[in-house]
């Protein structure tokens, strides 16, 4: 896992606005043993009009599927779907690397209405 590296090139605010990052709540989570790297399959509810979407997340170091239910997370909801083994991932669940490069999920520090867009 990349720990960040050099900063990306400068962009403008209009380009940033094209990335639709929303808060959702995890409603289902299960191990994903077929993945090349250890992962968990998530189903995340973003409310109306987006609804529930699936995501594969390499978060097995710190998170157990049964403990993820009800947790709010941030995800990019407007990237194209991505086939990951036998699973179609519909959103990119966001995280940042710790000192060892393991994923730590991004989430609001207070419960907020699902579907809210990052700004």
Coordinates of C-alpha atoms in Angstrom, one line a residue:
X1 CA 0.0 0.0 0.0
X2 CA 1.3 3.4 -1.0
X3 CA 1.9 5.7 2.0
X4 CA 1.2 8.8 -0.1
X5 CA 4.4 9.6 -2.0
X6 CA 4.8 13.0 -3.7
X7 CA 1.7 15.3 -3.8
X8 CA -0.4 15.1 -6.9
X9 CA -0.1 17.9 -9.4
X10 CA -2.2 21.1 -8.8
X11 CA -5.8 21.0 -10.0
X12 CA -8.7 23.4 -9.8
X13 CA -11.9 23.4 -7.8
X14 CA -14.1 22.5 -10.7
X15 CA -12.1 19.3 -11.2
X16 CA -12.4 18.5 -7.5
X17 CA -16.2 18.9 -7.7
X18 CA -16.4 16.2 -10.3
X19 CA -15.5 13.6 -7.6
X20 CA -18.6 12.7 -5.7
X21 CA -17.7 11.7 -2.2
X22 CA -20.6 10.7 0.1
X23 CA -21.2 9.4 3.5
X24 CA -22.9 6.0 3.8
X25 CA -23.6 3.5 6.5
X26 CA -22.4 -0.1 6.2
X27 CA -25.4 -2.4 6.3
X28 CA -23.6 -5.7 5.4
X29 CA -20.0 -7.0 5.5
X30 CA -18.5 -10.4 4.8
X31 CA -15.0 -11.8 4.2
X32 CA -13.8 -11.9 0.6
X33 CA -11.5 -14.9 0.5
X34 CA -11.4 -15.0 -3.4
X35 CA -9.6 -11.6 -3.5
X36 CA -5.9 -11.6 -4.3
X37 CA -5.2 -9.4 -1.3
X38 CA -7.2 -9.9 1.9
X39 CA -10.4 -7.9 1.7
X40 CA -13.9 -7.5 3.0
X41 CA -17.1 -7.2 0.8
X42 CA -19.2 -4.3 2.0
X43 CA -22.8 -3.2 1.2
X44 CA -23.1 0.5 2.0
X45 CA -26.4 2.5 2.1
X46 CA -26.2 6.1 0.9
X47 CA -29.9 6.8 1.1
X48 CA -32.0 8.3 -1.7
X49 CA -31.3 8.7 -4.6
X50 CA -28.1 6.6 -4.6
X51 CA -29.3 3.6 -2.5
X52 CA -27.1 0.7 -1.5
X53 CA -23.8 0.0 -3.3
X54 CA -21.2 -2.7 -3.0
X55 CA -17.5 -2.2 -2.3
X56 CA -14.4 -4.4 -1.8
X57 CA -12.1 -2.9 0.8
X58 CA -8.6 -4.1 1.9
X59 CA -9.3 -3.3 5.5
X60 CA -8.7 -6.7 7.2
X61 CA -5.9 -5.5 9.5
X62 CA -8.1 -3.4 11.8
X63 CA -11.7 -4.3 10.9
X64 CA -13.8 -7.4 11.4
X65 CA -16.9 -7.8 9.2
X66 CA -19.4 -8.1 12.1
X67 CA -18.0 -5.0 13.8
X68 CA -18.4 -2.8 10.6
X69 CA -22.3 -3.0 10.5
X70 CA -23.7 0.4 11.3
X71 CA -20.4 2.3 10.8
X72 CA -20.4 5.4 8.7
X73 CA -17.8 5.7 5.9
X74 CA -16.9 7.9 3.1
X75 CA -16.8 6.6 -0.5
X76 CA -16.5 7.9 -4.1
X77 CA -19.8 7.1 -5.6
X78 CA -19.3 8.2 -9.2
X79 CA -16.3 6.1 -10.4
X80 CA -17.0 3.4 -12.9
X81 CA -17.8 -0.1 -11.5
X82 CA -14.7 -2.3 -11.1
X83 CA -14.6 -6.1 -11.3
X84 CA -12.5 -7.6 -8.5
X85 CA -12.4 -11.3 -9.0
X86 CA -16.0 -12.6 -8.9
X87 CA -17.2 -9.4 -7.3
X88 CA -18.4 -6.1 -8.9
X89 CA -17.3 -3.1 -6.7
X90 CA -19.6 -0.1 -7.3
X91 CA -18.0 2.5 -5.0
X92 CA -14.5 3.3 -3.7
X93 CA -14.5 3.2 0.1
X94 CA -11.9 5.7 1.3
X95 CA -9.1 5.2 3.8
X96 CA -5.6 6.4 4.5
X97 CA -2.5 4.4 5.4
X98 CA -1.1 4.0 8.9
X99 CA 2.7 3.9 9.6
X100 CA 2.8 0.3 8.2
X101 CA 0.7 1.1 5.1
X102 CA -2.4 -0.6 6.4
X103 CA -5.8 1.0 5.6
X104 CA -7.6 3.1 8.2
X105 CA -11.2 4.0 7.1
X106 CA -12.2 7.6 6.7
X107 CA -15.4 8.6 8.5
X108 CA -17.1 11.6 10.1
X109 CA -16.4 11.9 13.8
X110 CA -20.1 12.5 14.5
X111 CA -23.1 10.7 13.0
X112 CA -24.4 12.7 10.0
X113 CA -27.3 12.1 7.6
X114 CA -26.3 9.4 5.0
X115 CA -25.9 10.6 1.5
X116 CA -24.2 13.9 2.6
X117 CA -21.6 15.0 0.1
X118 CA -18.1 16.0 1.1
X119 CA -17.3 19.6 0.4

